[in-house]
PDB file of C-alpha atoms in Angstrom:
ATOM      1  CA  MET C   1       3.413 -12.354  15.978  1.00 40.00           C
ATOM      2  CA  ASN C   2       1.820  -9.104  14.876  1.00 45.00           C
ATOM      3  CA  THR C   3       1.910  -8.798  11.102  1.00 48.00           C
ATOM      4  CA  ILE C   4       0.481  -5.336  10.782  1.00 52.00           C
ATOM      5  CA  ILE C   5       1.305  -2.490   8.434  1.00 55.00           C
ATOM      6  CA  THR C   6       2.723   0.195  10.725  1.00 53.00           C
ATOM      7  CA  VAL C   7       4.651   3.429  10.467  1.00 53.00           C
ATOM      8  CA  SER C   8       7.920   1.487  10.703  1.00 53.00           C
ATOM      9  CA  THR C   9       6.893  -0.662   7.713  1.00 55.00           C
ATOM     10  CA  ILE C  10       6.298   2.442   5.598  1.00 55.00           C
ATOM     11  CA  MET C  11       9.552   4.053   6.773  1.00 56.00           C
ATOM     12  CA  SER C  12      11.511   0.901   5.944  1.00 57.00           C
ATOM     13  CA  MET C  13      10.022   0.820   2.442  1.00 56.00           C
ATOM     14  CA  TYR C  14      10.867   4.487   1.899  1.00 53.00           C
ATOM     15  CA  MET C  15      14.459   4.112   3.110  1.00 56.00           C
ATOM     16  CA  ASN C  16      14.995   1.082   0.841  1.00 54.00           C
ATOM     17  CA  LEU C  17      13.746   3.067  -2.161  1.00 52.00           C
ATOM     18  CA  THR C  18      16.051   6.044  -1.624  1.00 51.00           C
ATOM     19  CA  THR C  19      19.458   4.405  -1.197  1.00 53.00           C
ATOM     20  CA  ASN C  20      20.773   4.536  -4.816  1.00 55.00           C
ATOM     21  CA  VAL C  21      19.523   7.868  -6.171  1.00 52.00           C
ATOM     22  CA  GLU C  22      22.170   8.331  -8.883  1.00 60.00           C
ATOM     23  CA  ASN C  23      21.199   5.149 -10.747  1.00 64.00           C
ATOM     24  CA  SER C  24      17.498   5.220  -9.975  1.00 77.00           C
ATOM     25  CA  LYS C  25      14.843   5.868 -12.596  1.00 88.00           C
ATOM     26  CA  PHE C  26      12.740   7.441  -9.851  1.00 88.00           C
ATOM     27  CA  CYS C  27      13.249   9.922  -7.029  1.00 90.00           C
ATOM     28  CA  TYR C  28      11.122  10.040  -3.888  1.00 90.00           C
ATOM     29  CA  ASN C  29      10.061  12.848  -1.584  1.00 90.00           C
ATOM     30  CA  ALA C  30       8.439  11.894   1.716  1.00 91.00           C
ATOM     31  CA  ASP C  31       6.411  14.101   4.031  1.00 92.00           C
ATOM     32  CA  ILE C  32       6.945  12.762   7.547  1.00 91.00           C
ATOM     33  CA  GLU C  33       5.059  14.167  10.514  1.00 89.00           C
ATOM     34  CA  ASN C  34       5.454  12.995  14.122  1.00 85.00           C
ATOM     35  CA  GLY C  35       7.293   9.882  12.941  1.00 83.00           C
ATOM     36  CA  CYS C  36       4.542   8.955  10.439  1.00 86.00           C
ATOM     37  CA  VAL C  37       4.914   8.989   6.669  1.00 92.00           C
ATOM     38  CA  LYS C  38       1.990  11.135   5.510  1.00 94.00           C
ATOM     39  CA  SER C  39       2.831  11.074   1.803  1.00 94.00           C
ATOM     40  CA  ILE C  40       5.464  10.020  -0.711  1.00 94.00           C
ATOM     41  CA  GLU C  41       5.780  11.737  -4.079  1.00 93.00           C
ATOM     42  CA  VAL C  42       7.428   9.771  -6.880  1.00 93.00           C
ATOM     43  CA  TYR C  43       9.213  11.575  -9.714  1.00 92.00           C
ATOM     44  CA  ALA C  44      10.546  10.003 -12.906  1.00 91.00           C
ATOM     45  CA  ASN C  45      14.265  10.757 -13.260  1.00 88.00           C
ATOM     46  CA  ASN C  46      15.579  10.905 -16.821  1.00 81.00           C
ATOM     47  CA  GLY C  47      18.989  12.238 -15.741  1.00 78.00           C
ATOM     48  CA  GLU C  48      18.281  15.849 -16.695  1.00 81.00           C
ATOM     49  CA  TYR C  49      15.086  16.730 -14.855  1.00 84.00           C
ATOM     50  CA  LEU C  50      12.392  15.224 -12.661  1.00 89.00           C
ATOM     51  CA  LYS C  51       8.838  14.650 -13.864  1.00 90.00           C
ATOM     52  CA  ALA C  52       5.939  14.179 -11.439  1.00 90.00           C
ATOM     53  CA  ASN C  53       4.640  10.618 -11.632  1.00 91.00           C
ATOM     54  CA  LEU C  54       2.531   9.578  -8.649  1.00 95.00           C
ATOM     55  CA  LYS C  55       1.813  10.416  -5.056  1.00 97.00           C
ATOM     56  CA  ARG C  56       0.861   8.117  -2.196  1.00 97.00           C
ATOM     57  CA  LEU C  57      -1.087   9.343   0.842  1.00 96.00           C
ATOM     58  CA  TYR C  58      -1.047   7.298   4.062  1.00 96.00           C
ATOM     59  CA  ILE C  59      -3.704   7.330   6.789  1.00 95.00           C
ATOM     60  CA  TYR C  60      -3.247   5.547  10.135  1.00 93.00           C
ATOM     61  CA  ASP C  61      -5.520   4.558  13.011  1.00 92.00           C
ATOM     62  CA  GLU C  62      -4.985   5.371  16.694  1.00 91.00           C
ATOM     63  CA  GLN C  63      -2.631   2.359  16.977  1.00 90.00           C
ATOM     64  CA  ASN C  64      -0.432   3.667  14.113  1.00 89.00           C
ATOM     65  CA  ARG C  65      -1.608   0.870  11.799  1.00 91.00           C
ATOM     66  CA  LEU C  66      -2.043   1.745   8.147  1.00 93.00           C
ATOM     67  CA  VAL C  67      -5.766   1.949   7.303  1.00 96.00           C
ATOM     68  CA  LYS C  68      -5.643   3.605   3.872  1.00 96.00           C
ATOM     69  CA  ARG C  69      -3.069   4.161   1.145  1.00 96.00           C
ATOM     70  CA  GLU C  70      -4.260   6.376  -1.679  1.00 97.00           C
ATOM     71  CA  THR C  71      -2.460   6.579  -5.013  1.00 97.00           C
ATOM     72  CA  LEU C  72      -2.762   9.760  -7.056  1.00 97.00           C
ATOM     73  CA  LYS C  73      -1.399  10.177 -10.582  1.00 96.00           C
ATOM     74  CA  TRP C  74      -0.048  13.385 -12.055  1.00 95.00           C
ATOM     75  CA  ASN C  75      -2.152  14.908 -14.842  1.00 94.00           C
ATOM     76  CA  LYS C  76       0.306  17.013 -16.859  1.00 92.00           C
ATOM     77  CA  LYS C  77      -2.459  18.713 -18.859  1.00 94.00           C
ATOM     78  CA  ARG C  78      -4.241  19.928 -15.734  1.00 93.00           C
ATOM     79  CA  MET C  79      -0.991  20.223 -13.756  1.00 93.00           C
ATOM     80  CA  ALA C  80      -2.625  18.512 -10.781  1.00 95.00           C
ATOM     81  CA  TRP C  81      -2.695  15.261  -8.829  1.00 96.00           C
ATOM     82  CA  GLU C  82      -5.741  13.103  -9.605  1.00 96.00           C
ATOM     83  CA  ASN C  83      -7.182  10.226  -7.586  1.00 96.00           C
ATOM     84  CA  HIS C  84      -6.454   6.812  -9.065  1.00 97.00           C
ATOM     85  CA  SER C  85      -6.814   4.010  -6.505  1.00 96.00           C
ATOM     86  CA  CYS C  86      -6.612   3.155  -2.843  1.00 96.00           C
ATOM     87  CA  LEU C  87      -5.901   0.210  -0.605  1.00 96.00           C
ATOM     88  CA  CYS C  88      -8.118  -0.039   2.482  1.00 97.00           C
ATOM     89  CA  TYR C  89      -6.882  -2.086   5.444  1.00 96.00           C
ATOM     90  CA  ASN C  90      -9.276  -3.602   7.998  1.00 95.00           C
ATOM     91  CA  TYR C  91      -7.876  -5.336  11.080  1.00 95.00           C
ATOM     92  CA  SER C  92      -9.291  -8.126  13.221  1.00 93.00           C
ATOM     93  CA  ALA C  93      -7.967 -10.397  15.968  1.00 91.00           C
ATOM     94  CA  GLU C  94      -6.947 -13.113  13.470  1.00 89.00           C
ATOM     95  CA  GLY C  95      -5.380 -10.877  10.797  1.00 92.00           C
ATOM     96  CA  TYR C  96      -6.341  -8.209   8.307  1.00 95.00           C
ATOM     97  CA  THR C  97      -8.034  -7.603   4.951  1.00 96.00           C
ATOM     98  CA  VAL C  98      -6.778  -5.393   2.126  1.00 96.00           C
ATOM     99  CA  GLU C  99      -9.302  -4.101  -0.432  1.00 96.00           C
ATOM    100  CA  LYS C 100      -8.244  -2.461  -3.688  1.00 95.00           C
ATOM    101  CA  ARG C 101     -10.575   0.269  -4.977  1.00 96.00           C
ATOM    102  CA  PHE C 102     -10.345   2.457  -8.066  1.00 96.00           C
ATOM    103  CA  TRP C 103     -11.488   6.050  -8.456  1.00 96.00           C
ATOM    104  CA  ASP C 104     -14.894   6.430 -10.109  1.00 94.00           C
ATOM    105  CA  GLU C 105     -15.206   9.770 -11.923  1.00 92.00           C
ATOM    106  CA  ALA C 106     -19.012   9.487 -12.168  1.00 93.00           C
ATOM    107  CA  SER C 107     -19.565   9.200  -8.411  1.00 94.00           C
ATOM    108  CA  ASN C 108     -16.494  11.294  -7.513  1.00 94.00           C
ATOM    109  CA  ASN C 109     -15.492   8.602  -5.018  1.00 95.00           C
ATOM    110  CA  TYR C 110     -13.665   5.292  -4.801  1.00 95.00           C
ATOM    111  CA  GLY C 111     -15.767   2.489  -6.236  1.00 93.00           C
ATOM    112  CA  GLU C 112     -16.575  -0.835  -4.664  1.00 92.00           C
ATOM    113  CA  ALA C 113     -13.658  -3.211  -4.293  1.00 93.00           C
ATOM    114  CA  LYS C 114     -13.429  -5.687  -7.173  1.00 92.00           C
ATOM    115  CA  GLU C 115     -10.802  -7.703  -5.352  1.00 94.00           C
ATOM    116  CA  TYR C 116      -9.421  -8.142  -1.870  1.00 96.00           C
ATOM    117  CA  SER C 117      -6.933 -10.238   0.057  1.00 96.00           C
ATOM    118  CA  HIS C 118      -7.408 -11.637   3.546  1.00 96.00           C
ATOM    119  CA  TYR C 119      -4.322 -12.327   5.661  1.00 95.00           C
ATOM    120  CA  THR C 120      -4.805 -14.735   8.567  1.00 94.00           C
ATOM    121  CA  ILE C 121      -2.099 -15.194  11.155  1.00 89.00           C
ATOM    122  CA  ILE C 122      -1.920 -18.962  11.661  1.00 90.00           C
ATOM    123  CA  MET C 123       0.977 -18.988  14.136  1.00 85.00           C
ATOM    124  CA  ASP C 124       4.299 -17.258  14.631  1.00 82.00           C
ATOM    125  CA  ASN C 125       5.972 -16.854  11.235  1.00 84.00           C
ATOM    126  CA  VAL C 126       3.043 -18.393   9.275  1.00 90.00           C
ATOM    127  CA  ILE C 127       0.381 -16.381   7.416  1.00 91.00           C
ATOM    128  CA  ALA C 128      -2.405 -17.670   5.168  1.00 94.00           C
ATOM    129  CA  VAL C 129      -3.353 -15.360   2.297  1.00 95.00           C
ATOM    130  CA  ASN C 130      -6.688 -15.815   0.508  1.00 97.00           C
ATOM    131  CA  GLU C 131      -7.311 -13.675  -2.580  1.00 97.00           C
ATOM    132  CA  TYR C 132     -10.848 -12.953  -3.785  1.00 96.00           C
ATOM    133  CA  THR C 133     -12.248 -11.408  -6.956  1.00 95.00           C
ATOM    134  CA  LYS C 134     -15.800 -10.201  -7.424  1.00 93.00           C
ATOM    135  CA  ASP C 135     -17.854 -12.208  -9.917  1.00 91.00           C
ATOM    136  CA  LEU C 136     -19.734  -9.402 -11.681  1.00 87.00           C
ATOM    137  CA  ASP C 137     -22.496 -11.738 -12.882  1.00 90.00           C
ATOM    138  CA  LYS C 138     -23.261 -13.130  -9.428  1.00 90.00           C
ATOM    139  CA  GLY C 139     -22.244 -10.065  -7.431  1.00 88.00           C
ATOM    140  CA  GLU C 140     -20.286 -12.265  -5.013  1.00 93.00           C
ATOM    141  CA  TYR C 141     -16.628 -12.631  -4.201  1.00 94.00           C
ATOM    142  CA  ALA C 142     -14.968 -15.879  -5.219  1.00 94.00           C
ATOM    143  CA  LEU C 143     -11.721 -17.299  -3.893  1.00 96.00           C
ATOM    144  CA  VAL C 144      -9.172 -17.249  -6.732  1.00 96.00           C
ATOM    145  CA  LYS C 145      -5.922 -18.032  -4.945  1.00 96.00           C
ATOM    146  CA  ASN C 146      -4.679 -19.079  -1.539  1.00 95.00           C
ATOM    147  CA  THR C 147      -1.111 -19.073  -0.359  1.00 94.00           C
ATOM    148  CA  LEU C 148       0.686 -20.026   2.819  1.00 93.00           C
ATOM    149  CA  ILE C 149       3.576 -17.704   3.677  1.00 91.00           C
ATOM    150  CA  MET C 150       6.256 -18.843   6.063  1.00 90.00           C
ATOM    151  CA  THR C 151       8.676 -16.196   7.259  1.00 81.00           C
ATOM    152  CA  PRO C 152      12.005 -17.195   8.769  1.00 78.00           C
ATOM    153  CA  ASP C 153      12.306 -17.291  12.537  1.00 69.00           C
ATOM    154  CA  THR C 154      15.128 -14.848  13.157  1.00 62.00           C
ATOM    155  CA  SER C 155      14.795 -14.851  16.951  1.00 63.00           C
ATOM    156  CA  LYS C 156      17.659 -17.348  17.354  1.00 59.00           C
ATOM    157  CA  LEU C 157      20.114 -15.495  15.094  1.00 57.00           C
ATOM    158  CA  MET C 158      21.145 -12.944  17.718  1.00 56.00           C
ATOM    159  CA  ALA C 159      23.206 -13.855  20.768  1.00 54.00           C
ATOM    160  CA  THR C 160      21.638 -13.167  24.135  1.00 55.00           C
ATOM    161  CA  GLU C 161      23.339 -12.570  27.423  1.00 55.00           C
TER     162      GLU C 161
END
């Protein structure tokens, strides 16, 4: 089982978000290029007009796996998108790691990850998730939570010839 964040994962998320526009508090605008979601802009919908809220930028590797998702927030005073945070995805044979980083104005770059999650594929339909937080006093990451996720085996739900 390959549990990897791909273009189809992002497209599925986008399509699920845009199905009930009339009753939604938010509206979404996606920029899709060559079958890949490059960005999604989110606008607050108060019923009369749309207000810019946030923007997500997606970067993929040569295998179309998501490697970075940046979140930008709208600064209404400056009338511009500003960096806020990013998720960085690193893949290995046994699974993947997701690091959350926040924008550091002083260095004009994303800071060091203060937390990350490691997803290990145990077997088909079973994933172990270990969550770590950085202990600022020790400068080391400490395990704070571990979870075992079991997804349903849907392979036997469809008839085969």
